[in-house]
CSV table of C-alpha atoms and ligand atoms in Angstrom, one decimal:
chain,number,residue,atom,x,y,z
A,214,MET,CA,0.0,0.0,0.0
A,215,PRO,CA,1.5,3.4,-0.9
A,216,ASN,CA,2.6,5.8,1.8
A,217,THR,CA,0.9,4.1,4.8
A,218,TYR,CA,1.8,6.4,7.6
A,219,LEU,CA,-0.4,5.3,10.4
A,220,LYS,CA,-1.8,1.8,10.7
A,221,ILE,CA,-4.5,0.7,13.1
A,222,ASP,CA,-3.6,-2.9,12.8
A,223,HIS,CA,-6.4,-5.4,13.6
A,224,VAL,CA,-7.2,-3.7,16.9
A,225,SER,CA,-9.7,-5.4,19.3
A,226,LYS,CA,-10.5,-4.1,22.7
A,227,THR,CA,-12.3,-5.8,25.6
A,228,PHE,CA,-13.0,-4.2,28.9
A,229,PRO,CA,-13.5,-6.1,32.1
A,230,THR,CA,-16.9,-5.4,33.7
A,231,PRO,CA,-18.6,-6.8,36.8
A,232,THR,CA,-20.7,-9.0,34.6
A,233,GLY,CA,-17.7,-10.3,32.5
A,234,GLU,CA,-15.7,-9.2,29.5
A,235,PHE,CA,-17.2,-6.5,27.3
A,236,CYS,CA,-16.0,-6.5,23.7
A,237,ALA,CA,-16.0,-2.8,22.6
A,238,LEU,CA,-14.0,-3.2,19.4
A,239,ASP,CA,-13.5,-6.2,17.1
A,240,ASN,CA,-10.8,-6.2,14.5
A,241,VAL,CA,-10.6,-2.5,13.6
A,242,ASP,CA,-8.2,-2.3,10.7
A,243,LEU,CA,-7.3,0.9,8.9
A,244,ALA,CA,-4.4,2.4,6.9
A,245,ILE,CA,-3.9,6.2,6.9
A,246,ASN,CA,-1.7,8.2,4.7
A,247,GLN,CA,0.4,11.2,5.7
A,248,GLY,CA,-1.6,14.4,5.5
A,249,GLU,CA,-5.0,12.6,5.4
A,250,TYR,CA,-8.0,14.0,7.2
A,251,ILE,CA,-10.0,11.1,8.6
A,252,SER,CA,-13.3,11.4,10.3
A,253,ILE,CA,-14.9,8.7,12.4
A,254,ILE,CA,-18.6,8.7,12.7
A,255,GLY,CA,-21.0,6.3,14.3
A,256,HIS,CA,-23.8,6.1,16.9
A,257,SER,CA,-23.2,7.0,20.5
A,258,GLY,CA,-21.4,4.3,22.4
A,259,CYS,CA,-20.2,2.4,19.4
A,260,GLY,CA,-16.5,2.7,20.2
A,261,LYS,CA,-15.2,5.8,18.5
A,262,SER,CA,-13.4,7.2,21.5
A,263,THR,CA,-12.0,3.8,22.3
A,264,VAL,CA,-10.4,3.8,18.8
A,265,LEU,CA,-9.0,7.3,19.3
A,266,ASN,CA,-7.7,6.5,22.8
A,267,VAL,CA,-5.9,3.4,21.5
A,268,VAL,CA,-4.2,5.5,18.8
A,269,ALA,CA,-3.4,8.1,21.5
A,270,GLY,CA,-1.8,5.4,23.6
A,271,LEU,CA,-4.2,6.1,26.5
A,272,LEU,CA,-5.7,2.6,26.2
A,273,ASP,CA,-3.8,-0.6,25.3
A,274,PRO,CA,-5.5,-2.7,22.7
A,275,SER,CA,-6.4,-6.3,23.7
A,276,GLU,CA,-5.3,-7.5,20.3
A,277,GLY,CA,-3.5,-5.9,17.4
A,278,GLY,CA,-1.6,-2.7,17.6
A,279,VAL,CA,-1.0,0.8,16.2
A,280,ILE,CA,2.0,1.5,13.9
A,281,LEU,CA,3.1,5.0,13.3
A,282,GLU,CA,5.9,5.5,10.8
A,283,ASN,CA,6.8,1.8,10.9
A,284,ARG,CA,7.1,1.8,14.7
A,285,GLU,CA,4.5,0.3,17.1
A,286,ILE,CA,3.3,2.8,19.6
A,287,SER,CA,3.3,2.1,23.3
A,288,GLY,CA,1.7,4.6,25.5
A,289,PRO,CA,1.0,8.3,24.9
A,290,GLY,CA,3.6,10.5,23.3
A,291,PRO,CA,4.0,14.1,22.0
A,292,ASP,CA,3.9,12.7,18.4
A,293,ARG,CA,0.1,12.2,18.9
A,294,ALA,CA,-1.7,15.3,20.4
A,295,VAL,CA,-5.2,15.0,21.6
A,296,VAL,CA,-8.0,17.6,21.5
A,297,PHE,CA,-11.0,16.7,23.6
A,298,GLN,CA,-14.6,17.8,23.2
A,299,HIS,CA,-14.4,20.1,26.2
A,300,HIS,CA,-11.2,22.1,26.5
A,301,SER,CA,-8.7,20.9,29.1
A,302,LEU,CA,-6.9,24.2,29.8
A,303,MET,CA,-5.3,24.8,33.1
A,304,PRO,CA,-7.7,27.5,34.6
A,305,TRP,CA,-5.0,29.2,36.6
A,306,LEU,CA,-2.7,29.7,33.6
A,307,SER,CA,-3.0,32.4,30.9
A,308,VAL,CA,-3.7,31.4,27.3
A,309,TYR,CA,0.0,32.0,26.6
A,310,GLU,CA,1.1,29.9,29.5
A,311,ASN,CA,-1.2,27.0,28.7
A,312,VAL,CA,0.4,26.7,25.3
A,313,ALA,CA,3.9,27.4,26.7
A,314,LEU,CA,3.5,24.4,29.1
A,315,ALA,CA,3.2,22.0,26.2
A,316,VAL,CA,5.9,23.7,24.2
A,317,ARG,CA,8.4,23.6,27.0
A,318,ARG,CA,7.7,19.9,27.5
A,319,VAL,CA,8.3,19.1,23.9
A,320,PHE,CA,11.0,21.5,22.9
A,321,LYS,CA,13.1,21.9,26.1
A,322,GLY,CA,16.7,21.7,25.1
A,323,LYS,CA,15.8,21.9,21.4
A,324,LYS,CA,14.6,25.5,21.0
A,325,SER,CA,16.0,28.6,22.8
A,326,LYS,CA,13.7,30.6,25.0
A,327,ALA,CA,13.2,33.2,22.3
A,328,GLU,CA,12.4,30.5,19.7
A,329,MET,CA,9.9,28.9,22.1
A,330,HIS,CA,8.3,32.3,22.6
A,331,ASP,CA,8.0,32.9,18.8
A,332,TRP,CA,6.6,29.4,18.3
A,333,ILE,CA,3.9,29.9,21.0
A,334,VAL,CA,2.9,33.2,19.5
A,335,HIS,CA,2.9,31.7,16.0
A,336,ASN,CA,0.5,28.9,17.0
A,337,LEU,CA,-1.8,31.2,18.8
A,338,THR,CA,-1.8,33.4,15.7
A,339,LEU,CA,-2.7,30.4,13.5
A,340,VAL,CA,-6.0,30.0,15.5
A,341,HIS,CA,-6.5,33.8,15.7
A,342,MET,CA,-5.9,34.0,19.5
A,343,ASP,CA,-2.8,36.1,19.6
A,344,HIS,CA,-4.9,39.1,20.8
A,345,ALA,CA,-5.9,37.3,24.0
A,346,MET,CA,-2.6,35.8,25.2
A,347,GLU,CA,-2.6,37.2,28.7
A,348,LYS,CA,-6.2,36.3,29.4
A,349,LEU,CA,-7.2,33.5,31.7
A,350,PRO,CA,-9.5,30.7,30.4
A,351,SER,CA,-12.4,32.0,32.5
A,352,GLU,CA,-12.1,35.3,30.6
A,353,ILE,CA,-12.6,33.9,27.1
A,354,SER,CA,-15.5,32.2,25.3
A,355,GLY,CA,-16.0,28.5,24.8
A,356,GLY,CA,-15.0,28.7,21.1
A,357,MET,CA,-11.9,30.7,22.1
A,358,LYS,CA,-10.9,28.1,24.7
A,359,GLN,CA,-11.3,25.3,22.1
A,360,ARG,CA,-9.0,27.3,19.7
A,361,VAL,CA,-6.4,27.6,22.4
A,362,GLY,CA,-6.7,23.8,22.9
A,363,ILE,CA,-6.1,23.3,19.2
A,364,ALA,CA,-3.1,25.8,19.2
A,365,ARG,CA,-1.6,23.9,22.1
A,366,ALA,CA,-2.0,20.6,20.2
A,367,LEU,CA,-0.5,22.1,17.0
A,368,ALA,CA,2.3,23.7,19.0
A,369,MET,CA,3.5,20.2,20.0
A,370,GLN,CA,4.1,19.6,16.3
A,371,PRO,CA,2.5,16.2,16.5
A,372,LYS,CA,2.7,13.7,13.7
A,373,VAL,CA,-0.9,13.0,14.2
A,374,LEU,CA,-3.6,15.3,15.6
A,375,LEU,CA,-6.4,13.3,17.3
A,376,MET,CA,-9.7,15.2,18.0
A,377,ASP,CA,-12.6,13.7,19.9
A,378,GLU,CA,-15.6,15.8,18.9
A,379,PRO,CA,-13.5,19.0,19.1
A,380,PHE,CA,-16.4,21.3,18.3
A,381,GLY,CA,-19.2,19.4,19.9
A,382,ALA,CA,-19.8,21.9,22.7
A,383,LEU,CA,-19.8,24.9,20.5
A,384,ASP,CA,-22.7,26.8,18.9
A,385,ALA,CA,-23.2,26.2,15.2
A,386,LEU,CA,-21.8,29.6,14.1
A,387,THR,CA,-18.6,29.2,16.2
A,388,ARG,CA,-18.4,25.6,15.0
A,389,SER,CA,-18.4,26.7,11.3
A,390,HIS,CA,-15.7,29.3,12.0
A,391,MET,CA,-13.6,26.6,13.7
A,392,GLN,CA,-14.1,24.3,10.8
A,393,GLU,CA,-12.9,27.0,8.4
A,394,SER,CA,-9.8,27.7,10.5
A,395,LEU,CA,-9.0,24.0,10.7
A,396,MET,CA,-9.2,23.6,6.9
A,397,GLU,CA,-6.9,26.6,6.5
A,398,ILE,CA,-4.4,25.2,9.1
A,399,GLN,CA,-4.5,21.8,7.5
A,400,THR,CA,-3.8,23.3,4.0
A,401,GLU,CA,-0.8,25.1,5.5
A,402,LEU,CA,0.6,22.3,7.7
A,403,ASN,CA,-0.6,19.2,6.0
A,404,ASN,CA,-1.3,17.5,9.3
A,405,THR,CA,-2.5,13.9,9.6
A,406,ILE,CA,-5.8,14.2,11.5
A,407,ILE,CA,-8.3,11.8,13.0
A,408,MET,CA,-11.4,13.5,14.1
A,409,ILE,CA,-14.5,12.0,15.8
A,410,THR,CA,-17.7,13.8,14.9
A,411,HIS,CA,-21.5,13.2,15.1
A,412,ASP,CA,-22.1,15.9,12.5
A,413,VAL,CA,-22.5,14.5,8.9
A,414,ASP,CA,-21.9,17.9,7.3
A,415,GLU,CA,-18.8,18.4,9.3
A,416,ALA,CA,-17.5,15.0,8.3
A,417,VAL,CA,-18.1,15.5,4.6
A,418,LEU,CA,-16.8,19.1,4.5
A,419,LEU,CA,-13.5,18.4,6.3
A,420,SER,CA,-12.5,14.8,5.4
A,421,ASP,CA,-10.6,12.9,2.8
A,422,LYS,CA,-12.2,9.7,4.2
A,423,ILE,CA,-15.1,9.1,6.5
A,424,ILE,CA,-14.9,5.9,8.6
A,425,MET,CA,-18.4,4.7,9.4
A,426,MET,CA,-18.5,2.4,12.5
A,427,THR,CA,-21.0,-0.3,13.1
A,428,ASN,CA,-22.9,-0.3,16.4
A,429,GLY,CA,-21.4,-2.1,19.3
A,430,PRO,CA,-20.7,-4.3,21.1
A,431,SER,CA,-17.9,-5.7,19.0
A,432,ALA,CA,-18.0,-2.6,16.8
A,433,THR,CA,-15.8,-2.4,13.8
A,434,ILE,CA,-15.4,-0.4,10.6
A,435,GLY,CA,-18.6,-0.8,8.6
A,436,GLU,CA,-17.7,1.3,5.5
A,437,VAL,CA,-15.1,3.8,4.4
A,438,LEU,CA,-16.3,6.6,2.3
A,439,GLU,CA,-13.7,8.5,0.2
A,440,ILE,CA,-14.6,12.2,-0.2
A,441,ASP,CA,-13.3,13.2,-3.5
A,442,LEU,CA,-14.1,16.9,-3.5
A,443,PRO,CA,-11.4,19.5,-4.5
A,444,ARG,CA,-9.9,21.8,-1.8
A,445,PRO,CA,-10.2,24.5,-0.7
A,446,ARG,CA,-13.8,23.6,0.0
A,447,ASN,CA,-16.5,26.2,0.4
A,448,ARG,CA,-19.5,25.2,2.4
A,449,VAL,CA,-21.9,27.6,0.7
A,450,ARG,CA,-21.0,26.4,-2.8
A,451,LEU,CA,-21.0,22.8,-1.7
A,452,ALA,CA,-24.5,23.1,-0.4
A,453,ASP,CA,-25.8,22.8,-4.0
A,454,ASN,CA,-23.1,20.4,-5.2
A,455,PRO,CA,-24.7,17.0,-6.2
A,456,THR,CA,-21.5,15.1,-5.3
A,457,TYR,CA,-21.4,16.6,-1.9
A,458,ASN,CA,-25.1,15.8,-1.3
A,459,HIS,CA,-24.5,12.3,-2.5
A,460,TYR,CA,-21.8,11.8,0.1
A,461,ARG,CA,-24.1,13.2,2.8
A,462,GLN,CA,-26.8,10.9,1.7
A,463,GLN,CA,-24.5,7.9,1.9
A,464,VAL,CA,-23.4,8.7,5.5
A,465,LEU,CA,-27.0,9.3,6.5
A,466,SER,CA,-28.2,6.1,4.9
A,467,PHE,CA,-25.4,4.1,6.7
A,468,LEU,CA,-26.3,5.7,10.1
A,469,TYR,CA,-30.1,5.6,9.9
A,470,GLU,CA,-30.8,2.6,7.6
A,471,ARG,CA,-27.9,0.2,7.7
A,472,GLN,CA,-26.9,0.9,11.3
A,473,ARG,CA,-29.9,2.1,13.1
A,474,ASN,CA,-29.4,4.0,16.3
A,475,PRO,CA,-29.6,1.4,19.1
A,476,LEU,CA,-31.6,4.0,21.1
A,477,ASP,CA,-34.3,3.7,18.4
A,478,THR,CA,-35.0,0.1,18.9
A,479,LYS,CA,-34.8,-0.3,22.7
A,480,ALA,CA,-35.7,1.9,25.6
A,481,LYS,CA,-36.4,4.9,23.4
A,482,THR,CA,-39.2,6.2,25.6
A,483,GLU,CA,-37.3,5.7,28.8
A,484,VAL,CA,-34.3,7.5,27.3
A,485,SER,CA,-36.4,10.4,26.0
A,486,ALA,CA,-38.1,10.7,29.3
A,487,GLU,CA,-34.9,10.5,31.3
A,488,THR,CA,-33.0,13.1,29.3
A,489,GLU,CA,-36.0,15.3,28.4
A,490,THR,CA,-34.4,15.7,25.0
A,491,PRO,CA,-35.6,14.4,21.7
A,492,VAL,CA,-33.9,11.3,20.4
A,493,GLU,CA,-33.5,11.1,16.7
A,494,THR,CA,-35.4,8.4,15.0
A,495,GLU,CA,-35.3,7.1,11.5
A,496,LYS,CA,-38.8,8.5,10.9
A,497,SER,CA,-37.9,11.9,12.1
A,498,VAL,CA,-34.9,11.9,9.9
A,499,GLU,CA,-37.0,11.0,6.9
A,500,ASN,CA,-39.7,13.5,7.7
A,501,ARG,CA,-37.6,16.6,7.5
A,502,THR,CA,-34.9,17.6,5.2
A,503,PRO,CA,-32.0,16.0,7.1
A,504,GLU,CA,-29.6,18.8,7.4
A,505,THR,CA,-28.6,17.6,10.7
A,506,ALA,CA,-27.2,14.8,12.8
A,507,VAL,CA,-28.4,14.6,16.3
A,508,THR,CA,-26.9,12.3,18.9
A,509,LYS,CA,-26.5,12.3,22.6
A,510,SER,CA,-22.9,12.3,23.7
A,511,GLU,CA,-21.6,11.5,27.2
A,512,PRO,CA,-18.3,12.8,28.4
A,513,GLU,CA,-15.6,10.2,28.4
A,514,LYS,CA,-14.3,8.9,31.7
A,515,GLY,CA,-11.4,11.1,32.8
A,516,ASP,CA,-12.3,13.9,30.4
A,517,PRO,CA,-12.8,17.3,31.8
A,518,GLN,CA,-16.5,17.6,32.6
A,519,PRO,CA,-18.6,20.1,30.6
A,520,PRO,CA,-19.3,23.4,32.1
A,521,GLN,CA,-22.9,23.4,33.3
A,522,ASP,CA,-24.0,25.9,30.7
A,523,GLN,CA,-23.0,23.7,27.8
A,524,PRO,CA,-25.5,21.2,26.5
A,525,ALA,CA,-24.6,17.5,26.2
A,526,LEU,CA,-26.9,17.2,23.2
A,527,LYS,CA,-25.8,18.6,19.9
A,528,ILE,CA,-27.9,19.6,17.1
A,529,VAL,CA,-26.0,21.3,14.3
A,530,ASP,CA,-27.3,22.2,10.9
A,531,ARG,CA,-26.1,24.1,7.9
A,532,SER,CA,-28.5,26.9,8.3
A,533,GLY,CA,-26.3,28.0,11.2
A,534,GLN,CA,-28.7,27.5,14.0
A,535,ALA,CA,-28.2,25.4,17.0
A,536,ALA,CA,-31.1,24.0,18.9
B,622,ATP,N1,-13.4,1.6,30.8
B,622,ATP,C1,-14.4,1.0,30.3
B,622,ATP,N2,-15.0,-0.1,30.9
B,622,ATP,C2,-16.0,-0.7,30.4
B,622,ATP,N3,-16.7,-0.4,29.3
B,622,ATP,C3,-16.2,0.7,28.6
B,622,ATP,C4,-15.1,1.4,29.1
B,622,ATP,N4,-14.8,2.5,28.2
B,622,ATP,C5,-15.8,2.4,27.2
B,622,ATP,N5,-16.6,1.3,27.5
B,622,ATP,C6,-17.7,0.9,26.7
B,622,ATP,O1,-17.2,0.7,25.3
B,622,ATP,C7,-18.2,1.1,24.4
B,622,ATP,C8,-17.6,2.2,23.5
B,622,ATP,O2,-17.4,3.3,24.2
B,622,ATP,P1,-16.8,4.7,23.6
B,622,ATP,O3,-16.6,5.7,24.6
B,622,ATP,O4,-15.6,4.3,22.7
B,622,ATP,O5,-18.0,5.1,22.6
B,622,ATP,P2,-18.2,6.3,21.6
B,622,ATP,O6,-18.5,5.8,20.3
B,622,ATP,O7,-17.1,7.3,21.8
B,622,ATP,O8,-19.5,7.0,22.2
B,622,ATP,P3,-20.0,8.6,22.3
B,622,ATP,O9,-20.3,8.9,20.9
B,622,ATP,O10,-21.1,8.6,23.2
B,622,ATP,O11,-18.8,9.4,22.8
B,622,ATP,C9,-19.4,1.6,25.2
B,622,ATP,O12,-20.3,0.6,25.3
B,622,ATP,C10,-18.8,1.9,26.6
B,622,ATP,O13,-19.8,1.8,27.6
B,623,MG,MG1,-16.9,9.2,22.5
């Protein structure tokens, strides 16, 4: 295979539970080229974060392994930076110091103090946050915090950028700004990116390939959709592009026809009542122009918890409205 840069090699993952072993992933196998933008999409609980955490080295696979540039990874490393759904900035450090912390860890002894300073400012400029370097996380908006998180990850100059629903907690307008910034950054830096998303439009707009996962337990890759749309991509122009809409349709059909949401078939009423939020059903998807993907997302164990004012349910659509 030409230019395989990152290989997720026949990865399976079981977790011990009080009622016995739980097989979350079964034989996930994927080859990724350098500079590719990969999205992983699938229903809540199918195992997306588990895949990402295995690549990050935060979880050991039960079988198989991850090979980056011909070397098997073991444990986390600065060659794989992670951006979580909810920012994980140190609240007592300024924007500048949050990025500086990561930069010092990676470049100590390799860059001079002045070079490190320039590098921190450069990365904050990339995400348009250089105007707020002295502010504390509590003094900036959610979207700005997420941009600092991305700057911090980029500043580590990782070989692979791993993002677990990086824009999930943002309103639709901020989310689209962030998507534009990320496309610009990727054009400039040619990063290899794996991003988890629940948003079909986001996946098609940003990706070279969309990895569609089957429902768990024993989840695996159901289909891989190659997105052959020229870059730079413009969301407004793509809205009327038949190829773009064909790709969206394929992802929606996978999610809502071939892999129905497990919440649709069992305990739908209980879940709806419990959460007091609408759960997407196949019917509701059919009955409206499906501009959106709607899913419930729980924070990962060990992730920073969402601030109370941020919804756990995301509804994102191309009309730029969040519900
Ligand atoms: N440490 C663990 N112990 C036991 N089961 C786990 C553990 N971590 C994850 N699981 C289970 O593995 C499955 C996959 O979880 P994972 O977090 O990867 O899903 P996900 O696709 O990221 O979901 P979401 O979209 O809601 O974030 C789930 O059934 C989850 O309950
Ligand atoms: Mg997850």
